[in-house]
Structure formats: C-alpha cells, structure tokens
mmCIF file with all atom_site columns, C-alpha atoms in Angstrom:
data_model
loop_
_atom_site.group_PDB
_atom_site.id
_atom_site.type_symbol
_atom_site.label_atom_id
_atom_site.label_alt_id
_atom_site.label_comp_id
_atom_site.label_asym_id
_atom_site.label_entity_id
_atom_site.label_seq_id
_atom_site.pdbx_PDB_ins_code
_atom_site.Cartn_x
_atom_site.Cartn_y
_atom_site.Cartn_z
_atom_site.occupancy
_atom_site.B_iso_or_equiv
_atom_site.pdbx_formal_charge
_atom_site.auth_seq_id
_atom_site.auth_comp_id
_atom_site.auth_asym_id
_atom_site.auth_atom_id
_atom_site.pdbx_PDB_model_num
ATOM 1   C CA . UNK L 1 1   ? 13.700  13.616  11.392  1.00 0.00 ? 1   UNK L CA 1
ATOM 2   C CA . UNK L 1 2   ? 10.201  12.324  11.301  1.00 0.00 ? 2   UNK L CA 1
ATOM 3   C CA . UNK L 1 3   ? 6.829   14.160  10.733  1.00 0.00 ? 3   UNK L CA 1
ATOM 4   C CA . UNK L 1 4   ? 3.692   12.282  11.860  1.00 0.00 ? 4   UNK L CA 1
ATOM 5   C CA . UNK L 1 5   ? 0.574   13.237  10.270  1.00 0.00 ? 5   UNK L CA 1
ATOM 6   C CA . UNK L 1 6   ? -2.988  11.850  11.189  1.00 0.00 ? 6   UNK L CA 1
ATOM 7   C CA . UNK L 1 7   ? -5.626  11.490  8.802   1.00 0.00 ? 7   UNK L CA 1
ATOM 8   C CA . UNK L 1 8   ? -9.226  10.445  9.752   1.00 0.00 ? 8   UNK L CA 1
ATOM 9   C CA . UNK L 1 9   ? -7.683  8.564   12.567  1.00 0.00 ? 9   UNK L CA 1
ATOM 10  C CA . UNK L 1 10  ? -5.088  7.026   10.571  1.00 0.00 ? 10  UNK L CA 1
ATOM 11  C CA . UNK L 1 11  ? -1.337  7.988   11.135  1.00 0.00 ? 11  UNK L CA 1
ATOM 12  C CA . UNK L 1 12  ? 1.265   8.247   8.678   1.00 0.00 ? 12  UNK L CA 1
ATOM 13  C CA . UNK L 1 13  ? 4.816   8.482   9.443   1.00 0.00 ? 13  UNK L CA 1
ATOM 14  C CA . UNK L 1 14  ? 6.600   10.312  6.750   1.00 0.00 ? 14  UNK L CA 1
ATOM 15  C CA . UNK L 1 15  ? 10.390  10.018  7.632   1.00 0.00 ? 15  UNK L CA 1
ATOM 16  C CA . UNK L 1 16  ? 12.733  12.887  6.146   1.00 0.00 ? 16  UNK L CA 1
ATOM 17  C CA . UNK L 1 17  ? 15.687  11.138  7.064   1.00 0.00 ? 17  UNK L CA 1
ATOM 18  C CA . UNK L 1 18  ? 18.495  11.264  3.784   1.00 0.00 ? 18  UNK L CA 1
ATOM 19  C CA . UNK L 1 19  ? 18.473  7.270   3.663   1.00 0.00 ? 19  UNK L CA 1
ATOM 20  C CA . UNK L 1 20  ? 14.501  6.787   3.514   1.00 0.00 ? 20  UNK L CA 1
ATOM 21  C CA . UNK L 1 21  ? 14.125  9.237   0.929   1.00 0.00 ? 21  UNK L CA 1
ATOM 22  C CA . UNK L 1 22  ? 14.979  8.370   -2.711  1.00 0.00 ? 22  UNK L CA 1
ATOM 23  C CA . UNK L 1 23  ? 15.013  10.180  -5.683  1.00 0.00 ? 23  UNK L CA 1
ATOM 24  C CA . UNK L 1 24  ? 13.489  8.583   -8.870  1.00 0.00 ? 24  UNK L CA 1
ATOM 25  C CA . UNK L 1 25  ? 13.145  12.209  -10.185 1.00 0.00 ? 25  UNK L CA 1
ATOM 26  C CA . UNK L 1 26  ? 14.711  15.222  -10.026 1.00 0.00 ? 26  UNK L CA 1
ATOM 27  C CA . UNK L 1 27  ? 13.703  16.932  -6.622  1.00 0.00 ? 27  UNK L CA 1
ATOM 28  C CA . UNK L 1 28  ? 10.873  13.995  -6.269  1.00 0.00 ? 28  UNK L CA 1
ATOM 29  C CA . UNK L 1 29  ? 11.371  12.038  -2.949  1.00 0.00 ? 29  UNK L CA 1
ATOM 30  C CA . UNK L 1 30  ? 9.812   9.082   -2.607  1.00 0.00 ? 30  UNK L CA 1
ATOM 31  C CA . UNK L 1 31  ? 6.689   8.580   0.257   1.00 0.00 ? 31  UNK L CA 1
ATOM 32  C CA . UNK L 1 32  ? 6.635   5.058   1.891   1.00 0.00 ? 32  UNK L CA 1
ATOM 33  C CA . UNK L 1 33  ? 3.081   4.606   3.751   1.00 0.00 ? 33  UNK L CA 1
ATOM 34  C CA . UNK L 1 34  ? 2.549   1.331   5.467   1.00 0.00 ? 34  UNK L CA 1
ATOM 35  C CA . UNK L 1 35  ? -1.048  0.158   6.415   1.00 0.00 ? 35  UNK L CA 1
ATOM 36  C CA . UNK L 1 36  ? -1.797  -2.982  8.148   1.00 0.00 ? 36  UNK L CA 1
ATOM 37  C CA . UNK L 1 37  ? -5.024  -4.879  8.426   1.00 0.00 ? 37  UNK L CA 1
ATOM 38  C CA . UNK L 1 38  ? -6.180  -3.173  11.252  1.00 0.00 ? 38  UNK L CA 1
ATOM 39  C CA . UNK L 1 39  ? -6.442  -0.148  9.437   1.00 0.00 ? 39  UNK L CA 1
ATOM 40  C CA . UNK L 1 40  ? -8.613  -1.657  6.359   1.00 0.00 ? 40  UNK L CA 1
ATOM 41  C CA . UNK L 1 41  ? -10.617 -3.790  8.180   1.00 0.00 ? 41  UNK L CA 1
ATOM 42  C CA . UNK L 1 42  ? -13.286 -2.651  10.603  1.00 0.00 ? 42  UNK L CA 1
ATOM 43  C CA . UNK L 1 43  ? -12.310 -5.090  13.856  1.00 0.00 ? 43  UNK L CA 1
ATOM 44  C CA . UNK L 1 44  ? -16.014 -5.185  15.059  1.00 0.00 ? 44  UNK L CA 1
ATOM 45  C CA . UNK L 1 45  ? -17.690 -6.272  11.651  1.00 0.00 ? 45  UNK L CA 1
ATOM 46  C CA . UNK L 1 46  ? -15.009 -7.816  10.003  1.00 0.00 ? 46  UNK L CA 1
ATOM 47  C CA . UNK L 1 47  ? -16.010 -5.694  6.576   1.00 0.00 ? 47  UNK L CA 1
ATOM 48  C CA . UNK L 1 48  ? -13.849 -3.540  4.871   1.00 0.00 ? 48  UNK L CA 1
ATOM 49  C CA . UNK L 1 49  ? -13.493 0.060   6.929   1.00 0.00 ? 49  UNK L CA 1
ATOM 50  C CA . UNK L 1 50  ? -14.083 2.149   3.346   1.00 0.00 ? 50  UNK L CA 1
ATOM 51  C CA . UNK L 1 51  ? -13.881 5.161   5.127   1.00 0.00 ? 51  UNK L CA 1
ATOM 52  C CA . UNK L 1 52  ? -10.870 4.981   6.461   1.00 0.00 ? 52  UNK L CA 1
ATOM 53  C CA . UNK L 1 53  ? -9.713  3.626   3.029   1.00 0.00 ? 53  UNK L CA 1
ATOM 54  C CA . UNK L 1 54  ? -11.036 6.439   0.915   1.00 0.00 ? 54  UNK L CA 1
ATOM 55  C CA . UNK L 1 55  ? -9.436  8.827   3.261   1.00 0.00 ? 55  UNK L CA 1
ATOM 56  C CA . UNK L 1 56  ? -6.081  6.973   2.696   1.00 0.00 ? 56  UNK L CA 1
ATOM 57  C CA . UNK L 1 57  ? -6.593  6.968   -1.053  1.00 0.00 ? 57  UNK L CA 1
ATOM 58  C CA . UNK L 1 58  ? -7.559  10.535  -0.963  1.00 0.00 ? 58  UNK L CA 1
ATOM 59  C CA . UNK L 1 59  ? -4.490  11.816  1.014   1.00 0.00 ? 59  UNK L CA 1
ATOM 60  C CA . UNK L 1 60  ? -2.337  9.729   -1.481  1.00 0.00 ? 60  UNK L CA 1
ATOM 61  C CA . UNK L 1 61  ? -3.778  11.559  -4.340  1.00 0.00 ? 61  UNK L CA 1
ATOM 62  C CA . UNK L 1 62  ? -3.185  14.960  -2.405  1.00 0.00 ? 62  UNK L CA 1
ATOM 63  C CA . UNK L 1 63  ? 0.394   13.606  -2.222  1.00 0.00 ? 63  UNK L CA 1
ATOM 64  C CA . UNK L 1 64  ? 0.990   12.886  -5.775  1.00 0.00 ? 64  UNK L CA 1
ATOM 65  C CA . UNK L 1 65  ? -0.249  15.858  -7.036  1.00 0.00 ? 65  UNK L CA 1
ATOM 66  C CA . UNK L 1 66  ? 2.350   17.695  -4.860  1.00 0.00 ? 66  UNK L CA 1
ATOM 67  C CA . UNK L 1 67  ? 4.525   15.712  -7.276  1.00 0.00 ? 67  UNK L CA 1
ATOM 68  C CA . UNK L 1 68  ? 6.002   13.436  -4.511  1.00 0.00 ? 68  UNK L CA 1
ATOM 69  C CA . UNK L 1 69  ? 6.251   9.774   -5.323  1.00 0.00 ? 69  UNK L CA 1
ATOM 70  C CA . UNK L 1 70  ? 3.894   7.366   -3.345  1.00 0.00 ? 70  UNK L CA 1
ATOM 71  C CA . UNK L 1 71  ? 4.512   3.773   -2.284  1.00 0.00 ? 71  UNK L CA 1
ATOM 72  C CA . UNK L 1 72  ? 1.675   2.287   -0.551  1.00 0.00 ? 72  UNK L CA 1
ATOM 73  C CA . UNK L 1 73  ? 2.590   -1.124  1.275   1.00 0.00 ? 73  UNK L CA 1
ATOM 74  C CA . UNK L 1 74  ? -0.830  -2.688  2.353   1.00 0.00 ? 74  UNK L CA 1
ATOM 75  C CA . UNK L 1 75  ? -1.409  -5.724  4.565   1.00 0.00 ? 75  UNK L CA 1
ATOM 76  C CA . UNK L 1 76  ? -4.963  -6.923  4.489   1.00 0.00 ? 76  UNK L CA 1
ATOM 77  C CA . UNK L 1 77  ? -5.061  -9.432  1.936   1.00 0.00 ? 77  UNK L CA 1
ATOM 78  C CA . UNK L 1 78  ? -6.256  -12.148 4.106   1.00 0.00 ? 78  UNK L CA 1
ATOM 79  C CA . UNK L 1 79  ? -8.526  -10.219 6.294   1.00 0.00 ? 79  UNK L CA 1
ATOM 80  C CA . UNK L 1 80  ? -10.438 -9.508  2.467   1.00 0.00 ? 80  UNK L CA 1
ATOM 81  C CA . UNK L 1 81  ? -10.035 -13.159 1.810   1.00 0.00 ? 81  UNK L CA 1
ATOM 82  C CA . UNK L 1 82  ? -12.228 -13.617 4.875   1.00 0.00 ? 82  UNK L CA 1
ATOM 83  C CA . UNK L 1 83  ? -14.321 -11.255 3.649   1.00 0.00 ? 83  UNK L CA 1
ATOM 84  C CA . UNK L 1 84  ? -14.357 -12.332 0.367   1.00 0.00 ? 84  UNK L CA 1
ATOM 85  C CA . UNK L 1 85  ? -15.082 -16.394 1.104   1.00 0.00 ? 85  UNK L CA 1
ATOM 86  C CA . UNK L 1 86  ? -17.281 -15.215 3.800   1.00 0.00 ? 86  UNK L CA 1
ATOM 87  C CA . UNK L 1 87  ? -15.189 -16.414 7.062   1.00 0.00 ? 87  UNK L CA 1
ATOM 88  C CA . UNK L 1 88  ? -16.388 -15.386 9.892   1.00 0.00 ? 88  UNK L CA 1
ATOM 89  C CA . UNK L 1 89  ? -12.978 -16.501 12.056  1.00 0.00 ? 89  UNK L CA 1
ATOM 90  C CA . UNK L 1 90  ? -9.260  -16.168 10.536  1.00 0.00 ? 90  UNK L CA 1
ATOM 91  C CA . UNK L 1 91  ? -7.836  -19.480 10.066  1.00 0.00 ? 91  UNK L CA 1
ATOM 92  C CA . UNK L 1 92  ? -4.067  -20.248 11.677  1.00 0.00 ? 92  UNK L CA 1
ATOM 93  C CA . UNK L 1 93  ? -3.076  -23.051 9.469   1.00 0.00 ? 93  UNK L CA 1
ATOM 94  C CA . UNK L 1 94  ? -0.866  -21.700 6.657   1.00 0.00 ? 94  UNK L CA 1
ATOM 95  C CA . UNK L 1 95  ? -2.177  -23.474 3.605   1.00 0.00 ? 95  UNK L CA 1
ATOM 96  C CA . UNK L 1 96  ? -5.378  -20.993 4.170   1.00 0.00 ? 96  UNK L CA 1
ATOM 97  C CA . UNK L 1 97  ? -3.843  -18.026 5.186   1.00 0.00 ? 97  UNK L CA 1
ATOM 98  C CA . UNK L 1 98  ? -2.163  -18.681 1.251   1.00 0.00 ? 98  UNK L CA 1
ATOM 99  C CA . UNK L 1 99  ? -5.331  -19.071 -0.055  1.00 0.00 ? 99  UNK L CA 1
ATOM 100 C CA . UNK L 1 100 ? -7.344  -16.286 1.852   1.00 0.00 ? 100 UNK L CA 1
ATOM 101 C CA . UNK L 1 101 ? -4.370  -14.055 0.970   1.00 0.00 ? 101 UNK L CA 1
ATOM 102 C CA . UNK L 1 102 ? -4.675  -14.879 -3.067  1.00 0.00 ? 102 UNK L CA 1
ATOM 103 C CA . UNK L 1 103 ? -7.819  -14.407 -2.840  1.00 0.00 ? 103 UNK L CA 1
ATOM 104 C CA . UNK L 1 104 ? -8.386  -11.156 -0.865  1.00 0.00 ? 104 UNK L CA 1
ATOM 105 C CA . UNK L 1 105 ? -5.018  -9.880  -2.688  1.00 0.00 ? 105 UNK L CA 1
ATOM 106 C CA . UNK L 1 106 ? -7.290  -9.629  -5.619  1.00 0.00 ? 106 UNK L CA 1
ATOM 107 C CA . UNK L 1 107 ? -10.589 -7.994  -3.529  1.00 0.00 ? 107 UNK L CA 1
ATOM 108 C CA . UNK L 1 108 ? -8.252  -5.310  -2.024  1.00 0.00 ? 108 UNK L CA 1
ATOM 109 C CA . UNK L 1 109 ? -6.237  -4.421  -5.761  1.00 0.00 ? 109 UNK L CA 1
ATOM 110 C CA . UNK L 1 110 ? -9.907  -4.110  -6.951  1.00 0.00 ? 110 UNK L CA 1
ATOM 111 C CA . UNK L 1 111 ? -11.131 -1.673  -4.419  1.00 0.00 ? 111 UNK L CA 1
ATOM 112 C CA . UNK L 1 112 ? -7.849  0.253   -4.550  1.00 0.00 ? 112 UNK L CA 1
ATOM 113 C CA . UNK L 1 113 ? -8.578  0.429   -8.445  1.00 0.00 ? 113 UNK L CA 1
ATOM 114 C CA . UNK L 1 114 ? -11.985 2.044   -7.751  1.00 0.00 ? 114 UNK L CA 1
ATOM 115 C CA . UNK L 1 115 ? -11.362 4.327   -5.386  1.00 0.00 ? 115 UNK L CA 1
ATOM 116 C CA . UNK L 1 116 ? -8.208  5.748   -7.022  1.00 0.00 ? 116 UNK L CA 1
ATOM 117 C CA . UNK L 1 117 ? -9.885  5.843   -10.811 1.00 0.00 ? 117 UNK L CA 1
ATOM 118 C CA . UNK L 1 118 ? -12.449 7.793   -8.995  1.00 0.00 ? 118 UNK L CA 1
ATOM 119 C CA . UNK L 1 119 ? -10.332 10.619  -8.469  1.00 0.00 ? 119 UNK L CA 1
ATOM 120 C CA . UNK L 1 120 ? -8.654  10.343  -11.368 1.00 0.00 ? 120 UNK L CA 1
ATOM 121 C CA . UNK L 1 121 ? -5.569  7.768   -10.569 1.00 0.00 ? 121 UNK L CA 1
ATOM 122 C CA . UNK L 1 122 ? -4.498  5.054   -10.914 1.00 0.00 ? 122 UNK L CA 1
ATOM 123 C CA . UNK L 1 123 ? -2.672  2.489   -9.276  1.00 0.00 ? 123 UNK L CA 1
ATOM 124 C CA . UNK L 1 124 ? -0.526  -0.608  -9.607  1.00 0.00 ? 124 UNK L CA 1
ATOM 125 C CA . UNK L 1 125 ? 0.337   -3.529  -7.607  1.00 0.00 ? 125 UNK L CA 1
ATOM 126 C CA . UNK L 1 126 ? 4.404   -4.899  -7.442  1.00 0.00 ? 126 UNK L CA 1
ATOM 127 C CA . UNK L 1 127 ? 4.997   -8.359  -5.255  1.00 0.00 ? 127 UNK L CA 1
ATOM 128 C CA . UNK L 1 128 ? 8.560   -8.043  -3.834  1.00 0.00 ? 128 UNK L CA 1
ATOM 129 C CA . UNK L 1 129 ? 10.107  -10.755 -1.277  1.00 0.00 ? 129 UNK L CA 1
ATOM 130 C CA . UNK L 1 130 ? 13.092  -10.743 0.399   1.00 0.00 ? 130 UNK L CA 1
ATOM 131 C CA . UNK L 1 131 ? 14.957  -12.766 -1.784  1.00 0.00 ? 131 UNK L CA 1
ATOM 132 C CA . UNK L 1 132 ? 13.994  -10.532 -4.902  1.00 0.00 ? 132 UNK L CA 1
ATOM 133 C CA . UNK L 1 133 ? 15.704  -7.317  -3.019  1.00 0.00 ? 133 UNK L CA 1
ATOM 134 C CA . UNK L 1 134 ? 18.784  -9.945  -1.879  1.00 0.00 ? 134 UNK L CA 1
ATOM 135 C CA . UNK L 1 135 ? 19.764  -10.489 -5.655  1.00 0.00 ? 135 UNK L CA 1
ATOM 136 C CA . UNK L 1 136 ? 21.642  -7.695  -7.395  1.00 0.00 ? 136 UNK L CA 1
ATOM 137 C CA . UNK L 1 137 ? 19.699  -8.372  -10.757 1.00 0.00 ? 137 UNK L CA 1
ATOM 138 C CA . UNK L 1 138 ? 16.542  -8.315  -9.328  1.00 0.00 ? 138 UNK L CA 1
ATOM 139 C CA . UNK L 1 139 ? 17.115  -5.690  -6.860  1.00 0.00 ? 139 UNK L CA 1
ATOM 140 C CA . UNK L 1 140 ? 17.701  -3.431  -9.944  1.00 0.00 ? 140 UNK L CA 1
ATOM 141 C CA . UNK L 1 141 ? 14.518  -4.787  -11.854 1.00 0.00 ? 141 UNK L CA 1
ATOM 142 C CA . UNK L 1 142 ? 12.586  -3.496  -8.892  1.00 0.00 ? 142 UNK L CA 1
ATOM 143 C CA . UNK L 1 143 ? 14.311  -0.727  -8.825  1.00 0.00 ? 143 UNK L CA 1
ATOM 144 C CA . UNK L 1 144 ? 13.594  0.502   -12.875 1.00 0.00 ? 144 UNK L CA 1
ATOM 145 C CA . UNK L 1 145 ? 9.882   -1.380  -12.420 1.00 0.00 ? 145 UNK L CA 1
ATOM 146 C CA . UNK L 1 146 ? 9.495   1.533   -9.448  1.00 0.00 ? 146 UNK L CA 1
ATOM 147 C CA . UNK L 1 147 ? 11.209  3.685   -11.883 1.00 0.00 ? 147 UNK L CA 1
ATOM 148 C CA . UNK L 1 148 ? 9.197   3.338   -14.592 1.00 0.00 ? 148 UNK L CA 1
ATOM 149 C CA . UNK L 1 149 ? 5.806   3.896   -12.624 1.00 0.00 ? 149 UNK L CA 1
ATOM 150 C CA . UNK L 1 150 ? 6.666   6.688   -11.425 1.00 0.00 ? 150 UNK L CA 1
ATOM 151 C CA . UNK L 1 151 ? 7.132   8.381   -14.563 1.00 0.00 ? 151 UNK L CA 1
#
C-alpha cells in the first residue's frame, strides 16, 4: 500500500509495499523521495523555490530522526545550471543540457549542504546509471556505498 503525504504543497509518496522497502538496518526501511525540477525551481522566476526546498530538507530531517533511512533523488541540475550561468531560456541541444547539468549539479549539492548542516545533517551525493545497477559488481558497490551512509 501507499501513503501520500503533502508537505508545503509538495507530495511525497511513501510506498509500504515489501519490494520498495529495504532494510540496511535492523527494523530501518529505507524512504525513496523523488523531486523533479518543478518542485525546486520556481516556474515564474526561474530562481530556486527555497521554500519549498527547506520544507523538503526539513521533513527529511524529521524522517531520519525517526531512524528511517532517506534517499533523496533530485532532478534540477540543469534548471540551477540556468540559474547558475544566468540563462534566461533552457537550451534543447544536448551538449548544454551536459554542461548546465555539471554545472547546476554542483549549485544544487551546495544548497542541499547548507540547508541540511543547518539543522544539523548532513548529506551526500551518489551518481548511479543504469548500467552501474545492470552489473553484478557494481550493483553491490552501490549497494555497501548506500550501506555504509547509512550507518
């Protein structure tokens, strides 16, 4: 089963079903929340929406001190490189959607970094692609890098 929850006008799907769950630690499951672009990036101004981000940060803290273990997959990266290089349009070709996404990857892990050592937390950022979760060895790195942050 699935419980929706909304926060500040941002919903979270927490799913409860046995195969979305894992357990890194004893009686610890494991909280996937997914935000896209849309939710870090005010659509009007183009700047970053920082309170709907510092809600998000502040409802994962709640989370992990309830001892639950917190993934947060974030989109975004480009919409900060836009931001960042001062774009007022988001390109289509690919070559500077790369570049816009290197360089806003860094803007967004930076404000993430603030806003969670503000309250105390910290945070981390793993790059996974298909093909690392395709091959057994690296599957399991992931795995034990997960793992090991969680501890």
């Amino acid at each position: 089963q699935s419980t929706r929850k909304s926060f500040a006008s941002m919903s979270f799907s927490f799913s409860h079903e046995d195969d979305a769950i894992t357990e890194n630690a004893p009686g610890n499951p494991t909280i996937v929340i997914k935000v896209g672009t849309s939710s870090l990036v005010d659509a009007n101004t183009g700047l970053p929406a920082l309170s709907k981000i510092a809600c998000l940060i502040e409802n994962v803290c709640i989370l992990k001190r309830q001892k639950l273990n917190v993934v947060l997959v974030s989109s975004g990266a480009v919409g900060f490189g836009c931001l960042a290089l001062n774009l007022k349009e988001r390109p289509s070709g690919v070559m500077m959607k790369q570049a816009l996404a290197a360089t806003g990857q860094a803007k967004l892990m930076e404000l993430y970094g603030r806003m969670f050592n503000s309250l105390g937390e910290s945070c981390a950022q793993v790059l996974l692609t298909y093909e690392n979760l395709g091959n057994r060895s690296q599957h399991k790195n992931a795995i034990n890098t997960f793992e090991a942050l969680f501890k």
